[in-house]
XYZ file of N, CA and C in Angstrom:
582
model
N -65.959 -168.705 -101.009
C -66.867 -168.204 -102.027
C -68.282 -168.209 -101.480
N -69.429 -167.453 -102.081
C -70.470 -167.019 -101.397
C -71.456 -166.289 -102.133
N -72.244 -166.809 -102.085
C -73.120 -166.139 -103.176
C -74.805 -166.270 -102.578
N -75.460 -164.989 -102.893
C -76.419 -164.892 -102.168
C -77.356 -164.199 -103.631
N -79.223 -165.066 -103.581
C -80.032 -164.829 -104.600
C -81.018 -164.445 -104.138
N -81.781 -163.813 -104.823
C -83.515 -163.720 -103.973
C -83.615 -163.391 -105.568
N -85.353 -164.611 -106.271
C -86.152 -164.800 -107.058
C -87.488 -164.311 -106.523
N -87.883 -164.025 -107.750
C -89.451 -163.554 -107.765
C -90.313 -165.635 -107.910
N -91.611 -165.544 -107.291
C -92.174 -166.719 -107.103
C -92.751 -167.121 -108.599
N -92.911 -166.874 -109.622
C -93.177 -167.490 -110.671
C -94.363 -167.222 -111.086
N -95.419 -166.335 -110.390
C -96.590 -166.190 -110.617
C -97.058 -165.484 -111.067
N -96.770 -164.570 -111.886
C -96.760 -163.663 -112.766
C -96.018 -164.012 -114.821
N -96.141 -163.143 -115.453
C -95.255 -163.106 -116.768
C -93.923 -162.389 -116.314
N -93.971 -161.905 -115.461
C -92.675 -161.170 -115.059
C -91.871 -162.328 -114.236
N -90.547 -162.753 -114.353
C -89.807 -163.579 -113.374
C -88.571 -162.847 -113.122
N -87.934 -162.476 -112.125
C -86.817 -161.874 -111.814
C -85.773 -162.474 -110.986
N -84.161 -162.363 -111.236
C -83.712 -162.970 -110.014
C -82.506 -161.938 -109.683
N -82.093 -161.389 -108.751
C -81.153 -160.594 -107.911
C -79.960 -161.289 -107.551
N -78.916 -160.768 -107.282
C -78.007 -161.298 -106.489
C -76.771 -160.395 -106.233
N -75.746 -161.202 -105.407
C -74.797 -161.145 -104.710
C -73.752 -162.059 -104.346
N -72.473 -162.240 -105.213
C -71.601 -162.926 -104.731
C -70.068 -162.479 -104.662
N -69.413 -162.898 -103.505
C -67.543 -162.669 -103.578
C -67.374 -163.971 -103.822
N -65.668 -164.104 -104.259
C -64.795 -165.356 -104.068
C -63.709 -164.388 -103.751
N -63.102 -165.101 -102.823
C -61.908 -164.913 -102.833
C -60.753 -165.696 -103.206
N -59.674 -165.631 -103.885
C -58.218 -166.416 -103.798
C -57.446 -166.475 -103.351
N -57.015 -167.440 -102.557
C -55.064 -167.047 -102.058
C -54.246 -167.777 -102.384
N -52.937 -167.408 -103.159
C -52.291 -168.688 -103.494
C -50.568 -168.067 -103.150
N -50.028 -169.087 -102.376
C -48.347 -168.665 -102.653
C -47.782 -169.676 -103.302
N -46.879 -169.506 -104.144
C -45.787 -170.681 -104.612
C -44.585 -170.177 -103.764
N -43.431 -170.592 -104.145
C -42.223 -170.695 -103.308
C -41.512 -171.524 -104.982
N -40.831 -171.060 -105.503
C -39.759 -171.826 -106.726
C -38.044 -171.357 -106.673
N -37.737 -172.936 -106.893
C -36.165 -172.258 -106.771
C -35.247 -171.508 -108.392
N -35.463 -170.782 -108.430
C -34.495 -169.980 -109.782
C -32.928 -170.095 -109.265
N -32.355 -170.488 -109.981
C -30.709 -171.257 -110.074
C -29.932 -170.279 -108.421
N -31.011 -171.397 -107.575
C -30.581 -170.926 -106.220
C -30.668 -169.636 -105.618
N -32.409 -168.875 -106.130
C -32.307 -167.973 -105.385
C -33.821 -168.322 -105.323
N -34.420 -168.092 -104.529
C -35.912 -168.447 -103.786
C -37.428 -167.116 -104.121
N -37.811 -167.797 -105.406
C -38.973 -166.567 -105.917
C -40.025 -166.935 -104.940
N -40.979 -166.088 -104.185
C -41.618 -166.347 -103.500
C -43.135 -164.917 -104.393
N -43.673 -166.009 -105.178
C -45.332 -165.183 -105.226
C -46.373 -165.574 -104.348
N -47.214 -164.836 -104.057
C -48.285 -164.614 -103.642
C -49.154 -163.900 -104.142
N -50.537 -163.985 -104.619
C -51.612 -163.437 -104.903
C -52.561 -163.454 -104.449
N -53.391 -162.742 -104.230
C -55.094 -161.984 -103.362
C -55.552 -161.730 -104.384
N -56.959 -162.631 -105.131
C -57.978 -161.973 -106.011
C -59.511 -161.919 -105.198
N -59.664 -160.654 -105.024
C -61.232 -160.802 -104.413
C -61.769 -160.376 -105.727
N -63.098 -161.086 -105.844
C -63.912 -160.840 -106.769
C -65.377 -159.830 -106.380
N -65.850 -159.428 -106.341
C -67.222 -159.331 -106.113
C -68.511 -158.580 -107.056
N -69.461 -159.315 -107.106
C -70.531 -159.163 -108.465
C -71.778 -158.990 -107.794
N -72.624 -157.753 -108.388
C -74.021 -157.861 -108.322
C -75.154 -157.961 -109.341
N -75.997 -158.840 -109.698
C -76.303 -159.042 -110.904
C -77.588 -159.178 -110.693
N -78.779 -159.511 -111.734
C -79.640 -159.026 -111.738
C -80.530 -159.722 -113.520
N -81.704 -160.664 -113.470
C -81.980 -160.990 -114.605
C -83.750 -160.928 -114.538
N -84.521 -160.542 -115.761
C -85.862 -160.467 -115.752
C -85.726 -161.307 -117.146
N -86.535 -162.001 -117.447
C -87.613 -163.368 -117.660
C -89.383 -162.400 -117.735
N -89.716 -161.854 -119.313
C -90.846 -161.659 -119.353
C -91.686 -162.789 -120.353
N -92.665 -163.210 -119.963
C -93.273 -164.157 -120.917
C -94.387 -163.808 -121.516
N -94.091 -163.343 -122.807
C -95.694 -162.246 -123.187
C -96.842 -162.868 -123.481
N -97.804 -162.501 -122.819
C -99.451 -162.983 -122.716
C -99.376 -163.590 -123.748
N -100.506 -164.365 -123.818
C -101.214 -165.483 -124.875
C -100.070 -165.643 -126.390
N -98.930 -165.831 -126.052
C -98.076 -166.087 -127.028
C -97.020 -167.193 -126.031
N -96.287 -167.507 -127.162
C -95.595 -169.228 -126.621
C -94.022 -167.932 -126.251
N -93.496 -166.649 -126.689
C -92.471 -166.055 -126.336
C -92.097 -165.856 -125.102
N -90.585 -165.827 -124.874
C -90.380 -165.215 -123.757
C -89.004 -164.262 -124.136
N -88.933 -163.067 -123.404
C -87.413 -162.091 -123.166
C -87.007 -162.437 -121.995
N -85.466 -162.429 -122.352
C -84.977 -162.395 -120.778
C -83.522 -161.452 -121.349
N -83.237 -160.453 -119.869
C -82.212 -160.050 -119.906
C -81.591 -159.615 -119.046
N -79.870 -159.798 -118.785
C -79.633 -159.967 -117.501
C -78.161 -158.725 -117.439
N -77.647 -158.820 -116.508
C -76.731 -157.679 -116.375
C -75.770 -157.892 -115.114
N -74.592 -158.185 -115.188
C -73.962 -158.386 -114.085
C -72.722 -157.212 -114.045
N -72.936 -156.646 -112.964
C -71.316 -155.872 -112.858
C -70.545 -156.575 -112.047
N -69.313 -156.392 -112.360
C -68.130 -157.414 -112.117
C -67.313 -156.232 -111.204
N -66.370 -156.768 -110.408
C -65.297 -155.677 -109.786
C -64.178 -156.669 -109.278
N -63.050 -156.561 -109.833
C -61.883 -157.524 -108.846
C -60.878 -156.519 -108.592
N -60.041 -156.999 -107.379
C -58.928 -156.557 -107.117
C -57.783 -157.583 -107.100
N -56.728 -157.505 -107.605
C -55.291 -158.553 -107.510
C -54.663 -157.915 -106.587
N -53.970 -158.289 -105.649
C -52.876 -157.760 -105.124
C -51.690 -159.598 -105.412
N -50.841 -159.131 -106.029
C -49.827 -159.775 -105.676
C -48.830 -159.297 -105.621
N -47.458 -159.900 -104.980
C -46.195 -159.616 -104.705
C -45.189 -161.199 -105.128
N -44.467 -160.531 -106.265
C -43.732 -161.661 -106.594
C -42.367 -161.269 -106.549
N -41.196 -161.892 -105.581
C -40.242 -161.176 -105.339
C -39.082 -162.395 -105.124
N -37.887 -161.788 -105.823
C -37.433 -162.225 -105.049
C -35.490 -161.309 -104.986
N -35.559 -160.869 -103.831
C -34.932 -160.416 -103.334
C -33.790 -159.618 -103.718
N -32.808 -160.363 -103.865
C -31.916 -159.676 -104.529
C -31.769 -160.272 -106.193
N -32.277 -160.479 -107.006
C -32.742 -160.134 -107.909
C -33.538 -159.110 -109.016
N -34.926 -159.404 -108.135
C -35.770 -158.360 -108.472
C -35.982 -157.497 -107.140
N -35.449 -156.752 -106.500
C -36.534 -155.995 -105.453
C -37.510 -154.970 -105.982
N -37.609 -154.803 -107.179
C -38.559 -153.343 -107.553
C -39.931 -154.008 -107.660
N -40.120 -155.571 -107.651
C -41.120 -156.016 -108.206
C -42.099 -156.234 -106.868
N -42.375 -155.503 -106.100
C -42.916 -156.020 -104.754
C -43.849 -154.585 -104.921
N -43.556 -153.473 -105.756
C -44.342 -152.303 -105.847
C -45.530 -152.821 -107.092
N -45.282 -153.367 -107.751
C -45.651 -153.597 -108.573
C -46.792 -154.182 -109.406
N -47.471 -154.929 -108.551
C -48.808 -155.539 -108.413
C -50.074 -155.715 -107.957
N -50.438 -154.145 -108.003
C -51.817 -154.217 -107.973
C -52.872 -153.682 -108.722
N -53.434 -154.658 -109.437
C -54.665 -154.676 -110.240
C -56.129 -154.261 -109.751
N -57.097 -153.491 -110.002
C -58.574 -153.036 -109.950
C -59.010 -152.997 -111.203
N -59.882 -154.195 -111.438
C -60.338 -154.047 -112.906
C -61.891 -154.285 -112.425
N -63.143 -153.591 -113.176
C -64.721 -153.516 -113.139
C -65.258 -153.916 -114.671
N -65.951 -154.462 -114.523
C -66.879 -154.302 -116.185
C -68.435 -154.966 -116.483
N -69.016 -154.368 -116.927
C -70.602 -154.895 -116.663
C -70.574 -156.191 -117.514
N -71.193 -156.970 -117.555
C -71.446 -158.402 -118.314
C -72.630 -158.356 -118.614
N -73.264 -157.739 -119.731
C -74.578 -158.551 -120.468
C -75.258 -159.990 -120.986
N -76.542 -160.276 -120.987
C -76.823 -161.254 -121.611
C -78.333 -161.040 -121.715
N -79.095 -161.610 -123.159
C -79.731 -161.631 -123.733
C -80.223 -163.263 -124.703
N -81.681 -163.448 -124.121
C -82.273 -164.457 -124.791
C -83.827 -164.464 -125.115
N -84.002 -165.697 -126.049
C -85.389 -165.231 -126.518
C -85.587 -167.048 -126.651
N -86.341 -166.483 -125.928
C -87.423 -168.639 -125.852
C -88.795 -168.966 -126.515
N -88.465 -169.623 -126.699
C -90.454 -170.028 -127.565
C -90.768 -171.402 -126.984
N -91.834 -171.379 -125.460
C -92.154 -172.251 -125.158
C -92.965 -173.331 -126.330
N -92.547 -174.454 -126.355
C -93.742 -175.239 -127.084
C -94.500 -175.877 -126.433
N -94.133 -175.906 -124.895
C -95.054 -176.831 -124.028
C -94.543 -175.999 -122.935
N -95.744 -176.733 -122.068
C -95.305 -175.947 -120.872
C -94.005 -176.945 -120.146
N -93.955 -177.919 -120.748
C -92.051 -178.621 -120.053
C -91.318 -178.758 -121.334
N -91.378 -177.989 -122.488
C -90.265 -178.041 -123.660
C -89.812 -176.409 -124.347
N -89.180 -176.258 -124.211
C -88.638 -174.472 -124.576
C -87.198 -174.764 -125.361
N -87.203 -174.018 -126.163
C -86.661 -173.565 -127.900
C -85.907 -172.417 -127.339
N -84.526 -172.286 -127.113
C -84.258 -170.821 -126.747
C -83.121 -170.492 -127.725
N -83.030 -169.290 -127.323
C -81.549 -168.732 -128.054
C -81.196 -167.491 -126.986
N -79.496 -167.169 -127.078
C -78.540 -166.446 -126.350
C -77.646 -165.820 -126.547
N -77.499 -164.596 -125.735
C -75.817 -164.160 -126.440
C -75.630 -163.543 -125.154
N -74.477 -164.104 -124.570
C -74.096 -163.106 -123.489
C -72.099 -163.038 -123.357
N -71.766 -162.333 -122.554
C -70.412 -162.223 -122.382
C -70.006 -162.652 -120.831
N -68.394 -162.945 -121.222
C -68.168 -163.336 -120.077
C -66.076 -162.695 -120.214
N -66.070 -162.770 -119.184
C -64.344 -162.089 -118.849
C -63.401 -163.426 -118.137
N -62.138 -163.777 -118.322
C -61.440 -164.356 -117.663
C -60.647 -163.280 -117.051
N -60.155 -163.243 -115.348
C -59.419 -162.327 -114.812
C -57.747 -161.806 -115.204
N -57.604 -161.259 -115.165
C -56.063 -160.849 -115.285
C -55.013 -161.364 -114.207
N -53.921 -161.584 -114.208
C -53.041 -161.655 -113.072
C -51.682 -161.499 -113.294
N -51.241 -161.185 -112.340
C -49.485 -161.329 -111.927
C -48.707 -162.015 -112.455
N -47.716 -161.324 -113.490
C -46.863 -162.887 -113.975
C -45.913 -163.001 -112.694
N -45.321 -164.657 -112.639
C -44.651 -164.674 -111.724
C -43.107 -164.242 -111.875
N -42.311 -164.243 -110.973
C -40.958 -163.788 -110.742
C -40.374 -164.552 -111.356
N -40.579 -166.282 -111.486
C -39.934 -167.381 -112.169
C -40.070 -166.863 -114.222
N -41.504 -166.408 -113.788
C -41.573 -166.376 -115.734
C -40.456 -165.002 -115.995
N -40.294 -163.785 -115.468
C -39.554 -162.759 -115.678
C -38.542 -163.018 -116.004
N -38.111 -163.634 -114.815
C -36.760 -163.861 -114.740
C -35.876 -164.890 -115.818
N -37.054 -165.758 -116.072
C -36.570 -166.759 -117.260
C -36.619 -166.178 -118.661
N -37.717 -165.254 -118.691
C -37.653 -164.472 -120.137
C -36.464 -163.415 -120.217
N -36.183 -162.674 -118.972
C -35.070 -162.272 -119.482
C -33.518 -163.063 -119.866
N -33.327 -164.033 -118.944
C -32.103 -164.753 -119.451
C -32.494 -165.151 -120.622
N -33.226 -165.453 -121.584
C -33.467 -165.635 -122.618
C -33.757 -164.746 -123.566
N -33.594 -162.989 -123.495
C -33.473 -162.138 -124.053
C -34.930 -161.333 -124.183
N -35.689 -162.253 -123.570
C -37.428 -161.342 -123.856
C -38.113 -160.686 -123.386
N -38.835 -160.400 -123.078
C -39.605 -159.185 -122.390
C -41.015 -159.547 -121.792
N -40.746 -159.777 -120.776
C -41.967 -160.862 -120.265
C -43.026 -159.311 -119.798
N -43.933 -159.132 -119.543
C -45.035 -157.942 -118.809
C -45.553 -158.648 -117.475
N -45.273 -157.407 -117.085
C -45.224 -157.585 -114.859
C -46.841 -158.463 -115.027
N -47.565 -158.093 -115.864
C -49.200 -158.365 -115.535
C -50.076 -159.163 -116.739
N -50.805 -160.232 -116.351
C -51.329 -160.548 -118.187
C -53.100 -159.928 -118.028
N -53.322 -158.987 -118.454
C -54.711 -158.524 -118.695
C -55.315 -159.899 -118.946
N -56.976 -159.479 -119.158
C -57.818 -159.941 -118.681
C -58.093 -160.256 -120.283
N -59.277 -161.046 -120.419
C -58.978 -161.439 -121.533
C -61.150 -161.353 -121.798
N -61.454 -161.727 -122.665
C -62.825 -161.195 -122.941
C -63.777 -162.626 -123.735
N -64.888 -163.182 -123.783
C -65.198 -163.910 -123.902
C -67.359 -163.749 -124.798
N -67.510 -163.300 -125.628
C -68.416 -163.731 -126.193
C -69.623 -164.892 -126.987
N -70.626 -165.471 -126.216
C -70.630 -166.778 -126.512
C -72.381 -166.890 -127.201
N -72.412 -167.132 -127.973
C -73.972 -167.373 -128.639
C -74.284 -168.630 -128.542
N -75.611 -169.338 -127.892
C -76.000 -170.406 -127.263
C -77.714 -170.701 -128.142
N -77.767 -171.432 -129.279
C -79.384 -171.797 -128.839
C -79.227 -173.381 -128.470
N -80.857 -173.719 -128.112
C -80.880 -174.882 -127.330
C -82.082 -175.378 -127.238
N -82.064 -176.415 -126.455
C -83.820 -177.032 -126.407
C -83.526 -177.935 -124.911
N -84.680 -177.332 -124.269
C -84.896 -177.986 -122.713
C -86.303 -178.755 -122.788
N -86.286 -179.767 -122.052
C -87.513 -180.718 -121.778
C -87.695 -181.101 -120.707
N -88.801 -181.473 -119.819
C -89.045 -181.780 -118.997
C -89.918 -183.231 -119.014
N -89.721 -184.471 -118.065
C -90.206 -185.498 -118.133
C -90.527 -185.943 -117.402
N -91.451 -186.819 -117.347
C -91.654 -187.696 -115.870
C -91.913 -186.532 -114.855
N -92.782 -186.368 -114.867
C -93.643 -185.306 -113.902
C -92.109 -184.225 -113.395
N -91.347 -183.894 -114.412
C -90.364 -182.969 -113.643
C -89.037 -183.831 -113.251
N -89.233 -185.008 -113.427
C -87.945 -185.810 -113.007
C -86.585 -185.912 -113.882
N -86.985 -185.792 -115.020
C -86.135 -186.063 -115.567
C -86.187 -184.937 -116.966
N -84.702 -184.398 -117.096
C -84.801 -183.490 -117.439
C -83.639 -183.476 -119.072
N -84.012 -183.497 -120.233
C -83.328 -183.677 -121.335
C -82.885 -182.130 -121.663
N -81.225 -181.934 -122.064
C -80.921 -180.662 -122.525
C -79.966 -181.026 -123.719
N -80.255 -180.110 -124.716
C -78.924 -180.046 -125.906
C -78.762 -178.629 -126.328
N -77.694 -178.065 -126.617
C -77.326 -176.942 -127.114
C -76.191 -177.096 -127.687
N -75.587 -176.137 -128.531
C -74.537 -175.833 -129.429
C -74.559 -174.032 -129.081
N -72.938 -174.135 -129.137
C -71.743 -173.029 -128.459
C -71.350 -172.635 -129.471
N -71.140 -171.345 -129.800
C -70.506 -169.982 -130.401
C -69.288 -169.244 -129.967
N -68.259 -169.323 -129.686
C -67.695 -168.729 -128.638
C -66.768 -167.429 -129.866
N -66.685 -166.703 -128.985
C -65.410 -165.775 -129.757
C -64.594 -165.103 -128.745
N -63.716 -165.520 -128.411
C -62.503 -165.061 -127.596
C -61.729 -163.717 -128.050
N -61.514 -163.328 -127.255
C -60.698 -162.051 -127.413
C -59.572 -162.102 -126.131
N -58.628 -161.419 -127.069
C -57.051 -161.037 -125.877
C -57.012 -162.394 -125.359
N -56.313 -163.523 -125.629
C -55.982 -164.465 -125.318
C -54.588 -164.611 -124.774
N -54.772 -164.682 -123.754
C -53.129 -164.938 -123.143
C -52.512 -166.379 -124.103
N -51.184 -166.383 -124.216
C -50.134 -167.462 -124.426
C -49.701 -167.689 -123.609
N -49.267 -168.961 -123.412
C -48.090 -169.279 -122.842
C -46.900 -169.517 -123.409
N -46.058 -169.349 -123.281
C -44.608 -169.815 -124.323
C -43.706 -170.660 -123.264
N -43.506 -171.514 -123.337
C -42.513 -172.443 -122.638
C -40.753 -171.839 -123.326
N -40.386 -171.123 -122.314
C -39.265 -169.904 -123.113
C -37.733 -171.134 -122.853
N -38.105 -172.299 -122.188
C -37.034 -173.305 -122.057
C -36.576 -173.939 -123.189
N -37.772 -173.961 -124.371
C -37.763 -174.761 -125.360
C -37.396 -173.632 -126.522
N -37.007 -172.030 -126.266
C -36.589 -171.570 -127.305
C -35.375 -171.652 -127.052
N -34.822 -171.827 -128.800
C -32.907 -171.741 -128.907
C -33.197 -170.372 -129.706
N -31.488 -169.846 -129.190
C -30.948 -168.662 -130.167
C -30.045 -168.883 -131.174
C-alpha cells in the first residue's frame, strides 16, 4: 500500500491537500469440500486520486471544506475447483469506479478549539464468493451469486477538537451518523434444516 500527498503551507485562507494512493491484495485459500480441493485466489488493486480545499472566510470564526475522491478497483479472482465447478474460472472479474464526496463546516472558537460538522461517503469493495460458499449453497438447495457487490456507506459527523499544552496534547469528541446501504449477509447455510 502507498499513498502519496502534497498540502498547501497554511498561509493563506485557502488550505488544500492532493493526493495519490494504490493498495493492493492477494489472498489464496486452499479448502477441502467432501474431498475435492477449492482453491480461490483474489487480486484487488485499488487506486484513488483525491483532492480537499479548507477555505477560512476573512474576519469570521467559519470555515468550508470540501473534498472529492475518485475511487477505481479491479478484482480478479478465480475460484475453482475442478471437476466440480470448471465454468467458474471465467467468471471473476470485477471493475468498479465511483467518486466519494465530503463536505464540512467549522466554526473556529479559538485558534486551538474548532466546532465542526460533516457528511461524507464512503464504499466497502465487492468480491468473489468463494467455491466453498457455492458449492455449499447449492447442496442445500440455494442460490448463492458468483459476486457480492459493493456495498455503500453514508456517515454525518459533528465534533469538537482542542488543542493544549502548546500543541501537545490534543482533546477530540464526536458522534457518528451512519446509514448503510446494500449490506452483504452472511448466512451460515450449515445451520439451515429442510
Amino acid at each position: 500500500n502507498s499513498e502519496v500527498r502534497w498540502t498547501s503551507t497554511g498561509s493563506s485562507s485557502l488550505d488544500w491537500l492532493v493526493g495519490l494512493s494504490r493498495r493492493v491484495a492477494d489472498r489464496h485459500d486452499t479448502v477441502d469440500i467432501e474431498s475435492h480441493l477449492s482453491r480461490d485466489a483474489s487480486i484487488k488493486r485499488a487506486d484513488a486520486a483525491f483532492g480537499e480545499v479548507t477555505w477560512r472566510v476573512p474576519k469570521t470564526p467559519l470555515s468550508f471544506t470540501a473534498g472529492l475522491r475518485y475511487f477505481r478497483e479491479e478484482i480478479t479472482a478465480r475460484s475453482h475447483v475442478a471437476d466440480l465447478l470448471p465454468d467458474l474460472l471465467d467468471d471473476m472479474h470485477v471493475t468498479q469506479d465511483r467518486w466519494i464526496p465530503r463536505l464540512g463546516l467549522g466554526w473556529h472558537i479559538a485558534d486551538t478549539a474548532l466546532l465542526y460538522a460533516s457528511v461524507g461517503n464512503g464504499i466497502r469493495s465487492g468480491q468473489a464468493q468463494s467455491a466453498n460458499a457455492i458449492l455449499r449453497g447449492e447442496a442445500m438447495g440455494l442460490e448463492v451469486p458468483r459476486r457480492i457487490e459493493p456495498d455503500a456507506l453514508t456517515s454525518y459527523e459533528p465534533g469538537y477538537k482542542h488543542l493544549l499544552a502548546d500543541g501537545r496534547l490534543r482533546i477530540q469528541a464526536a458522534v457518528f451518523r451512519s446509514r448503510w446501504r446494500d449490506i452483504p449477509v452472511s448466512i451460515p447455510v450449515d445451520a439451515i434444516t429442510t
